[in-house]
Short mmCIF file of C-alpha atoms in Angstrom, two decimals:
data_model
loop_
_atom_site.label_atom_id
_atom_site.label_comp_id
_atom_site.label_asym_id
_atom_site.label_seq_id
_atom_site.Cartn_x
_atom_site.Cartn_y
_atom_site.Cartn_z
CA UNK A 1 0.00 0.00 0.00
CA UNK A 2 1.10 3.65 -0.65
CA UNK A 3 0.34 7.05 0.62
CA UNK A 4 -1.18 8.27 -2.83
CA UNK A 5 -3.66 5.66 -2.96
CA UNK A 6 -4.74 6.18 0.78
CA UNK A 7 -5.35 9.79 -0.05
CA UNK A 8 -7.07 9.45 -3.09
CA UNK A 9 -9.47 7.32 -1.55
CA UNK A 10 -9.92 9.98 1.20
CA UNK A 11 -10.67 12.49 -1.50
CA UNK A 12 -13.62 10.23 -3.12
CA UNK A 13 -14.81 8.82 0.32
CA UNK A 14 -15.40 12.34 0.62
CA UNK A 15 -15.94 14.05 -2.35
CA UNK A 16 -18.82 11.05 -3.15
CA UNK A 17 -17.37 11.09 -6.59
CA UNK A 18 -14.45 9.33 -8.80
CA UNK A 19 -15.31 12.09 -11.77
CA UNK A 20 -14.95 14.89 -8.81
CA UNK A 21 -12.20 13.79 -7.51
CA UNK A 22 -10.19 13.18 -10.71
CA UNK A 23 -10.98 16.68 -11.67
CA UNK A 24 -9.49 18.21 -8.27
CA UNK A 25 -6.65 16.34 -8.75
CA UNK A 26 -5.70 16.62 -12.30
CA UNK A 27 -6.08 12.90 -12.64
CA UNK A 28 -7.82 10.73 -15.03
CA UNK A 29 -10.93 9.31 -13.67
CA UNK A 30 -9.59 5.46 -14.46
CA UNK A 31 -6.48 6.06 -12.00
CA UNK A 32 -8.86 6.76 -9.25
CA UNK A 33 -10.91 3.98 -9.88
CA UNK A 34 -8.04 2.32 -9.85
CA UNK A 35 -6.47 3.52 -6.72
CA UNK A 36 -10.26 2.79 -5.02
CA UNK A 37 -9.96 -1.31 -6.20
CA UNK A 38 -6.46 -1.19 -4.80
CA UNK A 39 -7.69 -0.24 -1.89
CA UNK A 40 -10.94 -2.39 -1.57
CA UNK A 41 -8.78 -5.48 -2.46
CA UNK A 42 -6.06 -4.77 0.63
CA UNK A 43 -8.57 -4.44 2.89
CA UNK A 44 -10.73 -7.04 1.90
CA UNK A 45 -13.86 -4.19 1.94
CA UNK A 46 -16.33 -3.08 -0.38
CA UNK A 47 -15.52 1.13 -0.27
CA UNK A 48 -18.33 2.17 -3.03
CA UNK A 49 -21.15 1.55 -4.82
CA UNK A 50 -21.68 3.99 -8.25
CA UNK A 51 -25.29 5.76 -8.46
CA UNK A 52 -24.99 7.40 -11.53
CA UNK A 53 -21.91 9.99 -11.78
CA UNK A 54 -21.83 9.79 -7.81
CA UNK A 55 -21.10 6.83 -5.95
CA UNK A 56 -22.35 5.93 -2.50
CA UNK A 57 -20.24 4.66 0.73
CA UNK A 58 -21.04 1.24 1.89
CA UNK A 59 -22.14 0.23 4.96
CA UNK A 60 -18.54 -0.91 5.90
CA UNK A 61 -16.42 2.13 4.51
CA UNK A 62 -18.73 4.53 6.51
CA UNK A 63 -17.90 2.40 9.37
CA UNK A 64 -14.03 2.69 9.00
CA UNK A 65 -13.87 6.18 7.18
CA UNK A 66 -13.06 7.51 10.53
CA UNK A 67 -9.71 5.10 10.07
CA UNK A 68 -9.10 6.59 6.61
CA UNK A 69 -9.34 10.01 7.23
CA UNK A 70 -6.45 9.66 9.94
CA UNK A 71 -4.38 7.70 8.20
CA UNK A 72 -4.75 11.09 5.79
CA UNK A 73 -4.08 13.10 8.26
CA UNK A 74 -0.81 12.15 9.11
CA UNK A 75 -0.13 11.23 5.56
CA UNK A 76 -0.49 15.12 4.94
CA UNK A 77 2.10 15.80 7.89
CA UNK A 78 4.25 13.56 6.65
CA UNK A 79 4.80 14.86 3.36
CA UNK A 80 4.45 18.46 4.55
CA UNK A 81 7.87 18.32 6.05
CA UNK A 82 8.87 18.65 2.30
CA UNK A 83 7.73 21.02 -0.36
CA UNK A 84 5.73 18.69 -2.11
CA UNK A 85 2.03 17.82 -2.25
CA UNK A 86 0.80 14.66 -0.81
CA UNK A 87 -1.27 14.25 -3.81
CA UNK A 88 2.24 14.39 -5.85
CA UNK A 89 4.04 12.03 -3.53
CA UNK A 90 4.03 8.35 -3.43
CA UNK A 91 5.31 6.67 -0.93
CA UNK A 92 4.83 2.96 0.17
CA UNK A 93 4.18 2.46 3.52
CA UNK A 94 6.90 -0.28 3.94
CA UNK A 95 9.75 2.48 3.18
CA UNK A 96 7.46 4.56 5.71
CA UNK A 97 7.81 1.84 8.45
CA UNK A 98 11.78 1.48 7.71
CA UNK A 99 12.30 4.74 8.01
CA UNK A 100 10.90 4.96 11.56
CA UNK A 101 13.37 1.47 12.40
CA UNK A 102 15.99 3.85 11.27
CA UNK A 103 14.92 7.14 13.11
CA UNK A 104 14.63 4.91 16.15
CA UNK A 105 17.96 2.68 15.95
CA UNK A 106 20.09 5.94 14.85
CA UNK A 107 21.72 3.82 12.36
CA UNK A 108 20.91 2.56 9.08
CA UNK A 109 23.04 -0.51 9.69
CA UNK A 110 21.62 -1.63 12.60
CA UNK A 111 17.90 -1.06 11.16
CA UNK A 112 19.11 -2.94 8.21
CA UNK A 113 20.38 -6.01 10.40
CA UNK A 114 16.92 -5.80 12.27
CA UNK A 115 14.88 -5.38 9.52
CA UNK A 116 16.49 -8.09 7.58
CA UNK A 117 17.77 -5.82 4.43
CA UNK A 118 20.81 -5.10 2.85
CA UNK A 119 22.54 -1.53 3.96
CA UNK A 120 22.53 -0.34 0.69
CA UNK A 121 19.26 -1.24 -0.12
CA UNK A 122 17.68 0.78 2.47
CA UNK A 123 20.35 3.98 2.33
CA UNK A 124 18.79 3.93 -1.38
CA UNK A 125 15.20 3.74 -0.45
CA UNK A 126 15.73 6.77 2.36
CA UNK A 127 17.60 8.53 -0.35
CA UNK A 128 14.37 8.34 -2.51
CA UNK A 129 11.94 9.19 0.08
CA UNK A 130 13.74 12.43 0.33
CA UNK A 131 13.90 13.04 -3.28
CA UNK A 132 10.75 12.69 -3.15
CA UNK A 133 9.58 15.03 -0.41
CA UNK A 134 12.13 17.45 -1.37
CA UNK A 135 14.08 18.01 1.73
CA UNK A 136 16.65 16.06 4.35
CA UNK A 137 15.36 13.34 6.41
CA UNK A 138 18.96 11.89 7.75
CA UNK A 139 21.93 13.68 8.66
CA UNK A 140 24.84 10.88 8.26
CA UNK A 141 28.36 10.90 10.00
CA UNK A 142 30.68 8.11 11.51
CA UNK A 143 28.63 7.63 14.69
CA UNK A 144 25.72 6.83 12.93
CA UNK A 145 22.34 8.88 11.31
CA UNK A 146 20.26 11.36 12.80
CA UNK A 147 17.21 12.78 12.14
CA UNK A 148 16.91 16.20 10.96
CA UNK A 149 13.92 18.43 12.31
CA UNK A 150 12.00 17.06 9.20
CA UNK A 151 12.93 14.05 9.87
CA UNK A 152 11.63 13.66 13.67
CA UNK A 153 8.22 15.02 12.15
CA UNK A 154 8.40 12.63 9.45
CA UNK A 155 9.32 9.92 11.77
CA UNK A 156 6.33 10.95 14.08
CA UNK A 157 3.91 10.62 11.55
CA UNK A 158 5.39 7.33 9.75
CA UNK A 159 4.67 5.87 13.19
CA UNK A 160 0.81 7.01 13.49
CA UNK A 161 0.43 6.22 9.90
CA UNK A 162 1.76 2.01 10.76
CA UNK A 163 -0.52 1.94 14.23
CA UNK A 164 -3.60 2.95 12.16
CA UNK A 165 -2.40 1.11 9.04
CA UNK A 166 -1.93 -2.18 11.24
CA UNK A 167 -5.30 -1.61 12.44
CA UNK A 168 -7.02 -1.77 9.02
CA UNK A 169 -5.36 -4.29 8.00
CA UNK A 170 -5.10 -6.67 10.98
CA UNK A 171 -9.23 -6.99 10.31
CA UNK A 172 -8.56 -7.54 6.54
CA UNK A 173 -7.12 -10.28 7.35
CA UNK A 174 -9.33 -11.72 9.24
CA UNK A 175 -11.89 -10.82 7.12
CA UNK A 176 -9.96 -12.49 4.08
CA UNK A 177 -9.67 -15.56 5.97
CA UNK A 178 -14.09 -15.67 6.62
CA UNK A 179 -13.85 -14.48 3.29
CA UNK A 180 -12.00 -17.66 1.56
CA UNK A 181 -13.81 -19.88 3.86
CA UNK A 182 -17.02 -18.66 3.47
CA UNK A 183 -19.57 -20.64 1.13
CA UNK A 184 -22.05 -18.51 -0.58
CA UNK A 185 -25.34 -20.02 -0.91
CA UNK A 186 -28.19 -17.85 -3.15
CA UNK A 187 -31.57 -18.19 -2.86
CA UNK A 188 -35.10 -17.30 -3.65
CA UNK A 189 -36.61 -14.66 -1.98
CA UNK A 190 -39.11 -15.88 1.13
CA UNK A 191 -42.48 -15.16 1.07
CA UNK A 192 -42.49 -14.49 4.89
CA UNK A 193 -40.67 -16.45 8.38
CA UNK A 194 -43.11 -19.55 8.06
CA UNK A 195 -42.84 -19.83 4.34
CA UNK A 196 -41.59 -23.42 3.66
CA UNK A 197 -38.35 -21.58 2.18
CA UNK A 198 -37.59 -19.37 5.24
CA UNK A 199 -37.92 -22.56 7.21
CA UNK A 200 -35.65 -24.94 5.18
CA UNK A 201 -32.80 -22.30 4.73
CA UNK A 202 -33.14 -21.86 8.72
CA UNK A 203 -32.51 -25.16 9.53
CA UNK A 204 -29.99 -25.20 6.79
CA UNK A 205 -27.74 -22.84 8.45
CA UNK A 206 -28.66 -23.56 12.15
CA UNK A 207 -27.47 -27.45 11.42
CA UNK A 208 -24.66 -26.43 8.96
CA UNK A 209 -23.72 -24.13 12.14
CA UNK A 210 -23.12 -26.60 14.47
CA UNK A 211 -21.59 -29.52 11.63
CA UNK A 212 -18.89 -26.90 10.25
CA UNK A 213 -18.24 -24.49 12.40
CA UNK A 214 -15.22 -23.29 10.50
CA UNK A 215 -17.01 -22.94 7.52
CA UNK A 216 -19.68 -20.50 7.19
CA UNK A 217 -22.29 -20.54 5.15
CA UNK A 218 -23.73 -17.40 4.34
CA UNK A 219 -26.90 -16.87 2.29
CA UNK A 220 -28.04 -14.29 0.24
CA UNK A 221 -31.72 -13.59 -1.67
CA UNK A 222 -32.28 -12.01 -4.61
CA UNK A 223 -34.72 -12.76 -7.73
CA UNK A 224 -33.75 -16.56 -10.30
CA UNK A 225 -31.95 -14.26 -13.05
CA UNK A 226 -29.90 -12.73 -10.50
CA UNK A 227 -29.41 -15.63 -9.05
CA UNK A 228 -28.30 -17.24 -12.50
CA UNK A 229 -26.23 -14.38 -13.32
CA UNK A 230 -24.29 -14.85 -9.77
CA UNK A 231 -23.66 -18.40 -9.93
CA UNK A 232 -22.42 -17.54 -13.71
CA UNK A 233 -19.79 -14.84 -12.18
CA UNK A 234 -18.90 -16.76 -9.00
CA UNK A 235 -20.29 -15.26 -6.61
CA UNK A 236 -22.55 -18.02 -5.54
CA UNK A 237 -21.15 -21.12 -5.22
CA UNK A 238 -24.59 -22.68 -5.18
CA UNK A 239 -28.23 -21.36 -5.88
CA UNK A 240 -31.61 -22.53 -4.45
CA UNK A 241 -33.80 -21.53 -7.61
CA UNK A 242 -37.41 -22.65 -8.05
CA UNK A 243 -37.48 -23.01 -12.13
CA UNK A 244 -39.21 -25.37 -14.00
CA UNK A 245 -36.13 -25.63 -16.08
CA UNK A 246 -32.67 -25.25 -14.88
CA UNK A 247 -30.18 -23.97 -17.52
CA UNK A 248 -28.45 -27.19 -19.39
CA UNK A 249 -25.11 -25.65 -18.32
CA UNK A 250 -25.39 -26.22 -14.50
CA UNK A 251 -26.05 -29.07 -12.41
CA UNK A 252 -29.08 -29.40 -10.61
CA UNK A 253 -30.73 -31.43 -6.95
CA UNK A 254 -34.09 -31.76 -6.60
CA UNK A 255 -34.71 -30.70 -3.34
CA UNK A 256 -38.95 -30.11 -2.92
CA UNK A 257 -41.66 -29.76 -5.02
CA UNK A 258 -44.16 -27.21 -3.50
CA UNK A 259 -47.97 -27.58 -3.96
CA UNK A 260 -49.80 -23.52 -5.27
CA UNK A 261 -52.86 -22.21 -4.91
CA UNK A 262 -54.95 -19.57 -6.28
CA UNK A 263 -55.15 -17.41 -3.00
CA UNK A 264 -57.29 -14.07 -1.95
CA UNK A 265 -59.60 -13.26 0.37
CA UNK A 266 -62.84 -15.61 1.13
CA UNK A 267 -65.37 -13.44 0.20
CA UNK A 268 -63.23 -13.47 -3.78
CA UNK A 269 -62.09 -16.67 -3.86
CA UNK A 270 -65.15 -18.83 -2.21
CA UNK A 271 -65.30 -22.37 -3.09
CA UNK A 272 -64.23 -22.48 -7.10
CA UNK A 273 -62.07 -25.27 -7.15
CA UNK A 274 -62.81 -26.13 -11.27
CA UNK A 275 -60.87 -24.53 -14.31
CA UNK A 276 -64.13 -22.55 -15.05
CA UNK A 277 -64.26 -21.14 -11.83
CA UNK A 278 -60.62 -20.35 -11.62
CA UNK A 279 -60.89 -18.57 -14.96
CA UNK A 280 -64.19 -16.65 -13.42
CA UNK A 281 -62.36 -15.54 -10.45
CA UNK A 282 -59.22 -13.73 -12.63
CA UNK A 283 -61.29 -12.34 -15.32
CA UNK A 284 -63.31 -10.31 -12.43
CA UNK A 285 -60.55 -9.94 -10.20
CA UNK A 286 -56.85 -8.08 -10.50
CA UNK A 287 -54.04 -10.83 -9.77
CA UNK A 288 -50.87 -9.59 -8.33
CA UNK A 289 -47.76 -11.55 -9.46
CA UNK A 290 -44.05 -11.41 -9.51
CA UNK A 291 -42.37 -10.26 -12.67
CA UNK A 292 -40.84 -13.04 -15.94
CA UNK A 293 -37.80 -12.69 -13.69
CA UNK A 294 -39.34 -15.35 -11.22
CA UNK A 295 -39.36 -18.74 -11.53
CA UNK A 296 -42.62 -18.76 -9.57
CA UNK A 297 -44.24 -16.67 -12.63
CA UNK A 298 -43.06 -19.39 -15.23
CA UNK A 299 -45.85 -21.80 -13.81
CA UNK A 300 -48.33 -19.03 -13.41
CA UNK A 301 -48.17 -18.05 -17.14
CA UNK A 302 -48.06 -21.75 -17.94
CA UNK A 303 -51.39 -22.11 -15.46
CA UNK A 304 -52.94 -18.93 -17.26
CA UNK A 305 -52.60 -20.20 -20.79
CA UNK A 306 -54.22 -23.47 -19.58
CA UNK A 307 -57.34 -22.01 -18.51
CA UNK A 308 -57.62 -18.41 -20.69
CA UNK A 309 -58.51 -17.76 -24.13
CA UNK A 310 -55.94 -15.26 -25.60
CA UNK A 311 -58.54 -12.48 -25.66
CA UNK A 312 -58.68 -13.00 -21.82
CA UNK A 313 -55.30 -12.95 -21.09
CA UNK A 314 -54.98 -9.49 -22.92
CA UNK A 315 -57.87 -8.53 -19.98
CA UNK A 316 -56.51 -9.20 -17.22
CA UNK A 317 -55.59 -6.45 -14.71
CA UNK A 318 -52.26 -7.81 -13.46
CA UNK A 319 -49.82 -6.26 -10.89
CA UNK A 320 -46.43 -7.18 -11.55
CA UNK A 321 -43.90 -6.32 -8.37
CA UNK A 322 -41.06 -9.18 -7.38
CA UNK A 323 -41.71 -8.44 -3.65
CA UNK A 324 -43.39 -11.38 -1.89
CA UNK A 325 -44.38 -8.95 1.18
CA UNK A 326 -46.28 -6.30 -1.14
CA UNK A 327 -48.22 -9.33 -3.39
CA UNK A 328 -49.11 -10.53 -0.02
CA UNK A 329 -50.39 -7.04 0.85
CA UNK A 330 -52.31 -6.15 -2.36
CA UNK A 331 -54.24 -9.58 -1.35
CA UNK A 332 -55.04 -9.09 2.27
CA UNK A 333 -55.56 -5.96 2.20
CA UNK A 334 -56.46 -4.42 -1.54
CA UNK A 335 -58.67 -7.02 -2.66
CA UNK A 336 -56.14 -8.81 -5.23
CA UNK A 337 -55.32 -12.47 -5.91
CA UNK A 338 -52.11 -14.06 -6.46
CA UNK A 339 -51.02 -18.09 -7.07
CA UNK A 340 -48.58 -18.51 -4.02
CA UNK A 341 -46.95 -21.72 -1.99
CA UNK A 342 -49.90 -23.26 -0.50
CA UNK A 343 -47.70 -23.95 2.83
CA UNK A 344 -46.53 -20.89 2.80
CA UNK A 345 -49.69 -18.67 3.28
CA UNK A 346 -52.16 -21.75 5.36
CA UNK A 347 -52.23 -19.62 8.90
CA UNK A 348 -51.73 -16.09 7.58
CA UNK A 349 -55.19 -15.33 8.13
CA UNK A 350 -58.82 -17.02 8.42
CA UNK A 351 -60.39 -15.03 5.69
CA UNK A 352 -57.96 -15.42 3.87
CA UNK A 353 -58.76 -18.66 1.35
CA UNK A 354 -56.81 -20.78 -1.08
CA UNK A 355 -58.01 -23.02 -4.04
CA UNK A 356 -55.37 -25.70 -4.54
CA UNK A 357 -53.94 -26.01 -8.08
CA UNK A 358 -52.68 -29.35 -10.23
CA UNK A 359 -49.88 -31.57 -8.78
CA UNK A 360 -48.93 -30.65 -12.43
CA UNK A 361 -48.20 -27.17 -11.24
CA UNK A 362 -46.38 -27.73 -8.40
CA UNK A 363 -43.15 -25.01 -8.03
CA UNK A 364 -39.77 -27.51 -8.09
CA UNK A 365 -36.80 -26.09 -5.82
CA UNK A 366 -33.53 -27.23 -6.86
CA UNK A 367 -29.94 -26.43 -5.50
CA UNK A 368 -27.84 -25.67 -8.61
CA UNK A 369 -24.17 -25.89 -9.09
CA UNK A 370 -21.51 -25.13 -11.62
CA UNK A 371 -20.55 -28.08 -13.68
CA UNK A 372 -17.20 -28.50 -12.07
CA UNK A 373 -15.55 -30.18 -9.18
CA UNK A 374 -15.12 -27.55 -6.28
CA UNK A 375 -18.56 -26.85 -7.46
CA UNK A 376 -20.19 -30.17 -7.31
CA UNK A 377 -18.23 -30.33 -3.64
CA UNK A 378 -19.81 -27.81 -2.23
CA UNK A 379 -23.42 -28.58 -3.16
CA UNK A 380 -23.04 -32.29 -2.45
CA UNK A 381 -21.99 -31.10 1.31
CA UNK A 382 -25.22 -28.55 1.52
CA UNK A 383 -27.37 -31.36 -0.42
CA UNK A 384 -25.85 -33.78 2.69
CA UNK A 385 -27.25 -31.60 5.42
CA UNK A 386 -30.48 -30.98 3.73
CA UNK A 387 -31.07 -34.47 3.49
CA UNK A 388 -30.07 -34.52 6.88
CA UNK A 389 -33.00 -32.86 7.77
CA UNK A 390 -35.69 -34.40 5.63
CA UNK A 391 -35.35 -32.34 2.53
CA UNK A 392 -34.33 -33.93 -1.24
CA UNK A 393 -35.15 -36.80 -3.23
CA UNK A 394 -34.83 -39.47 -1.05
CA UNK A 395 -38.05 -38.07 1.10
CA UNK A 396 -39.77 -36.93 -1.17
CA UNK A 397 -42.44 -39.71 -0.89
CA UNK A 398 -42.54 -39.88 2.54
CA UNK A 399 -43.15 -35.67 2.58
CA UNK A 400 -46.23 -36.04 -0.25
CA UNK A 401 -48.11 -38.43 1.77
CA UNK A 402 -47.46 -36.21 4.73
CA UNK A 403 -49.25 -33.66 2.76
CA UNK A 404 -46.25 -31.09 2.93
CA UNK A 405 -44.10 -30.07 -0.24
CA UNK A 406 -42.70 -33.22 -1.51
#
C-alpha cells in the first residue's frame, strides 16, 4: 500500500465522486478507480457503490472512514515536512515503516540487520523518500544517522500512519480468511418467516452451524436471473432456484416440489375449485404476481394459458412487483389475488382462502451448481445436510403423503 492511494481514496470517500475527484486532482478518472480497487482489495472491503456519476459509501467504509481520514491526516504531515504535495508524492508504507526502524535505531546498519535488508538497499530507499519530499530526512556521520527536524516530524507521523495502518489491515485479514472460507449459498426470496423456504434455509444454516463451524455458510436472496447471473460470475457457489427448467449448463438437486394455490380473500375466492371457476375468479378480479424474472411466474403463465382464451389474457388487470411482502399485501388488504406456496400462506389469516392447483403445477426447488468439481463439492456437502433434515429426493415420498411439499 502507498500514501497516494490512501489519499485518493480519502478524496472520493469524501468528495462522493471518482469524476470529482479526478478533476481536483488533475487525474484521469480510471487512475482513481483504480487507486479505489487497490484499496478495496487490501482491505478485503467493499468502499463504493456507483449511483450514476456519484457513488455511494457502503455500509462498511462509513464504518471505518473515521480510520481513513487519519491515516490522511498524518499522511499530509508527513509529506508536509517537504515542499511537495501529498497528492504528488508516493510513498509505500513499507519504506514509511523502515524509516521509523531507522529514526529509532540511529543507524541505518543496525535497522538494516533488524529489519532483515541489505545496507545499501535501504540507504537507497531513504535517499528516494527524500527526493521525493524534497528536503533532508537523515543527517549521516561516523557515529551513525540522525534525524533532521523534518525528519523527527516525518518519523512521528510514519509511526501514526503504521498503528492505524496495522489496524485496518489486521481486520482484513481476518476478514480475508471468513472471506476464503465462506460458502455462498443464493436463494429465492421468502415469502415471509413460516414460508416453507424461510424454514428450510433456517434449519440449513442452524445445522450447517453446528456440523462446520469453521465454515460459514452465508446466504443471500435475490430474484432466479440474479441468481443465475451470480452463480455464472462466481459469486454463488450454489443457488436454491425454483425453475421449472434449470439452464443445461449447470447441475441441478431436486430438493422439494411445493404444492400452489390460487389465493385471496374468502369473500373473492369462495369455493371455485374447477378450471371454469378459476378462470371466473381472474377475469373479475386483478391478480398480483411477480415479474418473468421469477421462476414462480413461469408456472403461473403456464397455469394462465391453460385455462384463458388469448382475448382474456390481454384482460386481465395484473400487478407485476417481485416483492413477496407487497403481493401478499395487495391480497389481504387491496382485494387482489395471487397463485402462491400453499404452505406458505395456510395460517396467515382465516379469511384469507386458497383453491389448490394441479400436482402438475407444483413449483420444483432445486440447488444448482456449476458443472465442475469444487462446485459439485460444495453442493453435495449442503445437499448432505439438507437431506439430513428431511429435505431432497430421497423423502420426497414420505413428505407427499405427509401432505407437505414433496
Amino acid at each position: 500500500m502507498d500514501t497516494s492511494t490512501l489519499i485518493i481514496a480519502y478524496k472520493v470517500m469524501s468528495e462522493r465522486s471518482i469524476r470529482g475527484t479526478a478533476r481536483i486532482l488533475g487525474k484521469p478518472a480510471s487512475s482513481i478507480a483504480a487507486a479505489i480497487d487497490r484499496l478495496e482489495t487490501e482491505i478485503s472491503v467493499s468502499l463504493i457503490q456507483k449511483v450514476g456519476t456519484s457513488v455511494v459509501l457502503t455500509l462498511e467504509a462509513e464504518r471505518i472512514s473515521p480510520l481513513i481520514k487519519l491515516l490522511a491526516d498524518h499522511i499530509q504531515d508527513a509529506i508536509s515536512v517537504g515542499n511537495r504535495s501529498a497528492f504528488d508524492v508516493s510513498l509505500s508504507l513499507k519504506s514509511l515503516t523502515r524509516f521509523a526502524r531507522v529514526a529509532e535505531t540511529g543507524s541505518i546498519r543496525r535497522a538494516a540487520q533488524n529489519l532483515g535488508l541489505g545496507q545499501p538497499q535501504l540507504a537507497r530507499q531513504i535517499a528516494h523518500m527524500e527526493s521525493a519530499l524534497g528536503c533532508r530526512l537523515l543527517n549521516r556521520n561516523v557515529d551513525g544517522s540522525r534525524t533532521t527536524e523534518a525528519g523527527k516530524r516525518f518519523a512521528k507521523s510514519a509511526g501514526a500512519i503504521e498503528t492505524v495502518w496495522n489496524d485496518l489491515s489486521h481486520a482484513a485479514a481476518g476478514r480475508f480468511r471468513r472471506s476464503a472460507a465462506t460458502i455462498r449459498l443464493g436463494s429465492i426470496i421468502p415469502l415471509g418467516h413460516e414460508s416453507f423456504v424461510a424454514t428450510l434455509l433456517a434449519s440449513l444454516l442452524a445445522r450447517w452451524t453446528d456440523d462446520r463451524p469453521r465454515e460459514p455458510l452465508f446466504v443471500a436472496s435475490t430474484t432466479t436471473d440474479e441468481l443465475i447471473a451470480g452463480l455464472k460470475s462466481g459469486a454463488f457457489n450454489a443457488v436454491l432456484l425454483n425453475t421449472v427448467k434449470v439452464p443445461t449448463d449447470f447441475d441441478a438437486y431436486l430438493i422439494a416440489m411445493s404444492p400452489l394455490s390460487l389465493v385471496g380473500h374468502s369473500t373473492i375466492v369462495g369455493s371455485q375449485q374447477c378450471k371454469d371457476g378459476l378462470a371466473k375468479i381472474l377475469e373479475r378480479t386483478p391478480i398480483a404476481i411477480p415479474s418473468a424474472r421469477s421462476g414462480l411466474r413461469q408456472i403461473i403463465n403456464r397455469l394462465l394459458a391453460e385455462i384463458l382464451t388469448e382475448a382474456e389474457l390481454e384482460k386481465l388487470r395484473i400487478i407485476e412487483v417481485d416483492s413477496m411482502p407487497v403481493i401478499l399485501n395487495l391480497v389481504l388488504g387491496h382485494g387482489a389475488v395471487s397463485i402462491l406456496p400453499s404452505e406458505s400462506v395456510t395460517s396467515i389469516r382465516d379469511d384469507l382462502s386458497q383453491i389448490p392447483l394441479h400436482p402438475n403445477h407444483n413449483l420444483p426447488l432445486w440447488l444448482v451448481c456449476r458443472k465442475n468439481e469444487s462446485s459439485r463439492l460444495i453442493a453435495r456437502a449442503v445437499l448432505t445436510v439438507l437431506e439430513g433434515l428431511g429435505y431432497g429426493e430421497k423423502h420426497r415420498q414420505r413428505r407427499s403423503a405427509s401432505g407437505r411439499p414433496d
